[in-house]
mmCIF file of C-alpha atoms in Angstrom:
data_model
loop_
_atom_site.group_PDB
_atom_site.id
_atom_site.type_symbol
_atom_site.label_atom_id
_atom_site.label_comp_id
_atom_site.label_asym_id
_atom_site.label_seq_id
_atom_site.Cartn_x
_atom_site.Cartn_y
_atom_site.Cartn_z
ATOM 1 C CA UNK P 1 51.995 -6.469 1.276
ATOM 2 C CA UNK P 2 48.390 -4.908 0.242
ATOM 3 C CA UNK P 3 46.145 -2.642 2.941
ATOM 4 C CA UNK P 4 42.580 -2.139 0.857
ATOM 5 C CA UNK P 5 40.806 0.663 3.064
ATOM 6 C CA UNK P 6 37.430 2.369 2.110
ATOM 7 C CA UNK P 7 34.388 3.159 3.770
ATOM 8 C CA UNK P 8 31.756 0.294 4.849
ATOM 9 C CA UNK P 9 30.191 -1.466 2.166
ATOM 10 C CA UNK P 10 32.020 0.022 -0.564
ATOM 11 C CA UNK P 11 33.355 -3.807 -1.834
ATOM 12 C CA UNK P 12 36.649 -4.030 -0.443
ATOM 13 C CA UNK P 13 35.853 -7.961 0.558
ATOM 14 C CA UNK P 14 34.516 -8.432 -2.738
ATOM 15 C CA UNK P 15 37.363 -7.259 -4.593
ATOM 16 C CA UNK P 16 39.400 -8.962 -2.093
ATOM 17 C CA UNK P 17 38.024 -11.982 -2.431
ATOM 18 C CA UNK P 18 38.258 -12.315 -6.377
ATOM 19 C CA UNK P 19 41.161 -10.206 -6.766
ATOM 20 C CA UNK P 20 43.631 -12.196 -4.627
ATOM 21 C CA UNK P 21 42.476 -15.791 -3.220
ATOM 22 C CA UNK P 22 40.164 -16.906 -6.390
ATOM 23 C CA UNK P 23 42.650 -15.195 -9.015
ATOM 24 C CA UNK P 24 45.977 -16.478 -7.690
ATOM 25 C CA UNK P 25 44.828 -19.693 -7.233
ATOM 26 C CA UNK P 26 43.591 -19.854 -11.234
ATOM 27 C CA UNK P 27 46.799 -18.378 -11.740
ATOM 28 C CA UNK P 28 48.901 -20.974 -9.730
ATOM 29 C CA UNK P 29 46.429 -23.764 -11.344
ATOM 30 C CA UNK P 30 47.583 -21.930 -15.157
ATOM 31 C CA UNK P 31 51.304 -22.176 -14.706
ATOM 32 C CA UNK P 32 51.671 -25.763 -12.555
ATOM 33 C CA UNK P 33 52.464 -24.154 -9.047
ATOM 34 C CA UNK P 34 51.785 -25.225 -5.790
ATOM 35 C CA UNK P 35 49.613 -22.800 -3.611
ATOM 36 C CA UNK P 36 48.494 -22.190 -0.231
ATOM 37 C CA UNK P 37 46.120 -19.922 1.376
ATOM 38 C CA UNK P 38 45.560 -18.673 4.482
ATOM 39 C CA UNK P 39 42.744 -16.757 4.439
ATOM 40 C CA UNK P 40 41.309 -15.469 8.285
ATOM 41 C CA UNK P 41 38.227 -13.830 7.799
ATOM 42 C CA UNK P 42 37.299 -12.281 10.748
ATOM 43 C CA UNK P 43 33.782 -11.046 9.198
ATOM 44 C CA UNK P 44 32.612 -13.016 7.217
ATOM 45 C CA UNK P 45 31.455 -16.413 7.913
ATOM 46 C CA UNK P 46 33.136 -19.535 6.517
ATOM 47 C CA UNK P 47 30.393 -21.163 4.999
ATOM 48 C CA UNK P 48 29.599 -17.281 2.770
ATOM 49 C CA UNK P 49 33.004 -17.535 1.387
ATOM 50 C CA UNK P 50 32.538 -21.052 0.548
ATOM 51 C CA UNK P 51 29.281 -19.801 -1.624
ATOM 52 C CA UNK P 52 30.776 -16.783 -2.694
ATOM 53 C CA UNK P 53 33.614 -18.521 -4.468
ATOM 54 C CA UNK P 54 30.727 -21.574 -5.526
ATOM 55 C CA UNK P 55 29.063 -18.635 -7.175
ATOM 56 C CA UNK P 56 32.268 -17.317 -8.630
ATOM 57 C CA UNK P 57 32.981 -20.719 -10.273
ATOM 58 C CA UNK P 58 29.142 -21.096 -11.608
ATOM 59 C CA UNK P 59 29.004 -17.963 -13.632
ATOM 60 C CA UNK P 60 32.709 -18.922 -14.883
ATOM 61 C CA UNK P 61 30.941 -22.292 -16.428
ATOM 62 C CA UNK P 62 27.872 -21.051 -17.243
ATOM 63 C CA UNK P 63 27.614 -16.789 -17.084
ATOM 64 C CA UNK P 64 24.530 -17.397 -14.483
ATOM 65 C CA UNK P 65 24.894 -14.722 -11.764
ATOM 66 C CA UNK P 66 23.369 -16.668 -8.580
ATOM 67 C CA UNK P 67 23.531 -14.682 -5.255
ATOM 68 C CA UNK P 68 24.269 -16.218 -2.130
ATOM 69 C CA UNK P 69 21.764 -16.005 -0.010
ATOM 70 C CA UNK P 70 19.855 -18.018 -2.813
ATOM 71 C CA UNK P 71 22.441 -20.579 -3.121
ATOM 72 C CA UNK P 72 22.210 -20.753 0.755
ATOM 73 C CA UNK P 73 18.464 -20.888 0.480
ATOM 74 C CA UNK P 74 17.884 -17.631 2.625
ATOM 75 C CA UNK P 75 15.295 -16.907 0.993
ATOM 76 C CA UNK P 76 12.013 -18.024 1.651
ATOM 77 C CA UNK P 77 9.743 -19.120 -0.454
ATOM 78 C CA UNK P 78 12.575 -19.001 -3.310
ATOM 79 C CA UNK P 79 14.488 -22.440 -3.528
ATOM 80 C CA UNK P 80 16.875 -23.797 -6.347
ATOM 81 C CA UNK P 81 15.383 -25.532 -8.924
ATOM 82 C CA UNK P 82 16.832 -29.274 -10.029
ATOM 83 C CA UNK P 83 18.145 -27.633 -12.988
ATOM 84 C CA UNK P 84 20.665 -25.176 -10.861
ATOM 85 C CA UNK P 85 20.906 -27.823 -7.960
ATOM 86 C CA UNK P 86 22.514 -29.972 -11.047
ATOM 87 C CA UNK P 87 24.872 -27.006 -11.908
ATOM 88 C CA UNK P 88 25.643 -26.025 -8.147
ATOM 89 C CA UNK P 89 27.103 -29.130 -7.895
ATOM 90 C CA UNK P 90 28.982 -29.243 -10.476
ATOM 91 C CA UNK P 91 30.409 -25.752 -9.621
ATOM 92 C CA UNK P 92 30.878 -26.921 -5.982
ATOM 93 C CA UNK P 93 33.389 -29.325 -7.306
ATOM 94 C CA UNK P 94 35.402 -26.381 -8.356
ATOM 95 C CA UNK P 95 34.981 -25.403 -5.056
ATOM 96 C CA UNK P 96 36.543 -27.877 -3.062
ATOM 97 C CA UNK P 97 39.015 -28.300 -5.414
ATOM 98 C CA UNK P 98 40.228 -24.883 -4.512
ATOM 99 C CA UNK P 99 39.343 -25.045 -0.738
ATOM 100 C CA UNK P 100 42.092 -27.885 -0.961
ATOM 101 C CA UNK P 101 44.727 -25.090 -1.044
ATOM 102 C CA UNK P 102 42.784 -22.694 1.398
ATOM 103 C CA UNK P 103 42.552 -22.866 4.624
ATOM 104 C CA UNK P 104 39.674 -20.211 6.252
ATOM 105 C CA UNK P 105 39.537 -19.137 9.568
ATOM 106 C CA UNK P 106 36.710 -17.074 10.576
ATOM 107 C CA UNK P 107 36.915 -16.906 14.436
ATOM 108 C CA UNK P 108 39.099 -13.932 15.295
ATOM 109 C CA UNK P 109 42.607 -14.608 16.540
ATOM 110 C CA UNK P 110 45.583 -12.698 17.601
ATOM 111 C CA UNK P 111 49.176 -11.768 16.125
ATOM 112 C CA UNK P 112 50.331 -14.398 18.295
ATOM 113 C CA UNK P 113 48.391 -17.121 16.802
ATOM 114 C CA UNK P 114 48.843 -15.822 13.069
ATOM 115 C CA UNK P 115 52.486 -15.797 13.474
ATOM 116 C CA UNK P 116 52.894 -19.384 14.961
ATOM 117 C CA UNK P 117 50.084 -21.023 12.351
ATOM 118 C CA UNK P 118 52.661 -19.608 9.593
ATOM 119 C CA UNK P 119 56.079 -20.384 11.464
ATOM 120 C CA UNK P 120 54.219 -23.954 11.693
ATOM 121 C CA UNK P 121 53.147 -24.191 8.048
ATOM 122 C CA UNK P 122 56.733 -23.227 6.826
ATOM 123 C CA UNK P 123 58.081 -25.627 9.167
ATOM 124 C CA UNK P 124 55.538 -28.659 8.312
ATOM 125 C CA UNK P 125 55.934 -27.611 4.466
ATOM 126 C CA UNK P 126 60.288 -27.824 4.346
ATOM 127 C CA UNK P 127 61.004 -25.451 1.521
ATOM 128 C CA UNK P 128 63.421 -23.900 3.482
ATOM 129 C CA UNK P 129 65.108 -23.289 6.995
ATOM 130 C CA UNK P 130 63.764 -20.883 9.477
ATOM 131 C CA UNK P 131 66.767 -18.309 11.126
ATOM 132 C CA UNK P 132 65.699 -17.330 14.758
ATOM 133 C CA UNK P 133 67.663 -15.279 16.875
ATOM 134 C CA UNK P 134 67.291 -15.751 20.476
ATOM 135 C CA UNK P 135 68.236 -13.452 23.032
ATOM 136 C CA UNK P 136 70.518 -14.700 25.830
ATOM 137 C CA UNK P 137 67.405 -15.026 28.415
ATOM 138 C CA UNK P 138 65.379 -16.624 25.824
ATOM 139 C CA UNK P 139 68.578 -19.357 25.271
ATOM 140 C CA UNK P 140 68.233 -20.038 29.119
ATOM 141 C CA UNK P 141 64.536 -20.814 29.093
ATOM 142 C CA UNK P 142 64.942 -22.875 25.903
ATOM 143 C CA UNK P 143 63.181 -20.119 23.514
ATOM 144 C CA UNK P 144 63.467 -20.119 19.931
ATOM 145 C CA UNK P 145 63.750 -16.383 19.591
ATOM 146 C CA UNK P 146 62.583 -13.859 16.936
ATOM 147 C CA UNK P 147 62.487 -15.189 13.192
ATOM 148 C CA UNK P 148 64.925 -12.963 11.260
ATOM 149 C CA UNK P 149 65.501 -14.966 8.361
ATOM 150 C CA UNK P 150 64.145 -17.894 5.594
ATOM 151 C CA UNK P 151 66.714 -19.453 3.408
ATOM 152 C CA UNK P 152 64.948 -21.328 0.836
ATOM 153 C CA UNK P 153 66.677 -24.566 -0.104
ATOM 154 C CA UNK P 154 64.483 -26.557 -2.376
ATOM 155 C CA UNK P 155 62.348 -26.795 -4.816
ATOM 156 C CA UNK P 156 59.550 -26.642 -3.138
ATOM 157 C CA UNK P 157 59.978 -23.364 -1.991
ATOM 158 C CA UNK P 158 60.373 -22.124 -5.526
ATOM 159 C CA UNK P 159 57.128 -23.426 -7.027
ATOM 160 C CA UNK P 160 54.938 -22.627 -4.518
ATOM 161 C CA UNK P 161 53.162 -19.276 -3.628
ATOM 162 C CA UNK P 162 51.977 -18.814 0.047
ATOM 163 C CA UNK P 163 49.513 -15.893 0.606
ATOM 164 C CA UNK P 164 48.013 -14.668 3.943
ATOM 165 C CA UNK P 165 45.037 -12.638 3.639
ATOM 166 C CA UNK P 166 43.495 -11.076 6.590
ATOM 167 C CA UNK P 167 40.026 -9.510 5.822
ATOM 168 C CA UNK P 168 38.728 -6.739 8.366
ATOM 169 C CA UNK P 169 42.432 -6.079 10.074
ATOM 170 C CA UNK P 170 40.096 -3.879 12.756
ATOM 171 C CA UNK P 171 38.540 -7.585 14.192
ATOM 172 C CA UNK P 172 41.777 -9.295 14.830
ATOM 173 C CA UNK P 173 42.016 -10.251 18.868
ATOM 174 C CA UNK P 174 44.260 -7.418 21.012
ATOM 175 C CA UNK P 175 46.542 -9.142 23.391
ATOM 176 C CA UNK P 176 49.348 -8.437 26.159
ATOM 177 C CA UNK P 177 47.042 -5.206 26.446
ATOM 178 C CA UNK P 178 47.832 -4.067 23.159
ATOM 179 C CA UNK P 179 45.593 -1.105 21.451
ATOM 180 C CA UNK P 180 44.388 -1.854 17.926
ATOM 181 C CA UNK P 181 47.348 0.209 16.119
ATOM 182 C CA UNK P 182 49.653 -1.692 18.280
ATOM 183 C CA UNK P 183 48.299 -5.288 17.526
ATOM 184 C CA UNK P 184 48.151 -3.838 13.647
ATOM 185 C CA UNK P 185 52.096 -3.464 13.970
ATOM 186 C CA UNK P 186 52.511 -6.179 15.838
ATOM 187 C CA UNK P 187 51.076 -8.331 12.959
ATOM 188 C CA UNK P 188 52.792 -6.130 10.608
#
């Protein structure tokens, strides 16, 4: 469990974004794991982190630093040449490759929905057995109760890595009338 705080515009996406989705995912790639992503970006868009990590994977093959808002052609008057188109593509390759095991949200969600998109993952993925405890009202209406245990029982579950990442905490959705520390715990 990693918090990253710092002023605006100091990086802490940046690091983020190289540190743990791109690295672990070279890592997992390195040592024949399985790996999944969930990575909600509640700032920035989908299609930036798609380039950012393009970017990352062209100046792995080739050292060439391209920003981008070139690679998105933001730029006016300044397009890509056929030379870079060539290695953008190749480099984009690399990127879906790695969006295989990512999965980006960038519309901002609650706790609520965080918590259930994982509880469904785990359940879809059957590494292991979910433990809920529900309370005697909740066993009436047919709840499942609060989670308050995983027992891993196969193999699965012990060559794969699962990582959440949640960049800009502050932007996640309130809800039930929650304040921002509260929904912070909440998806604590």
């Amino acid at each position: 469990y990693y918090l990253i705080g710092g002023s605006s515009g100091h990086g802490k996406t940046t690091v983020g974004d190289y540190m743990y989705p791109l690295n672990a995912w070279l890592d997992a790639k390195v040592k024949g794991r399985k790996i999944k992503i969930f990575y909600l970006s509640f700032e920035v868009s989908k299609q930036d982190k798609e380039a950012r990590w393009c970017s990352y994977f062209i100046y792995l093959a080739t050292g060439l630093s391209i920003p981008v808002d070139y690679l998105l052609g933001r730029i006016e008057g300044n397009h890509l040449t056929e030379d870079e188109l060539l290695i953008v593509a190749e480099a984009w390759k690399h990127t879906q490759e790695f969006l295989q095991d990512v999965s980006i949200l960038d519309t901002s969600v609650g706790p609520t929905m965080i918590y259930e998109t994982m509880i469904t993952y785990y359940k879809k993925s059957d590494m292991g057995t979910l433990k809920f405890r529900p309370t005697e009202a909740e066993k009436k209406e047919g709840k499942r109760g609060r989670l308050v245990g995983y027992t891993d029982t196969t193999e699965a579950f012990q060559t794969t890595d699962v990582f959440l990442i949640i960049d800009h905490l502050k932007l996640v959705a309130t809800e039930d009338g929650l304040d921002m520390k509260q929904t912070m715990d909440r998806i604590s």
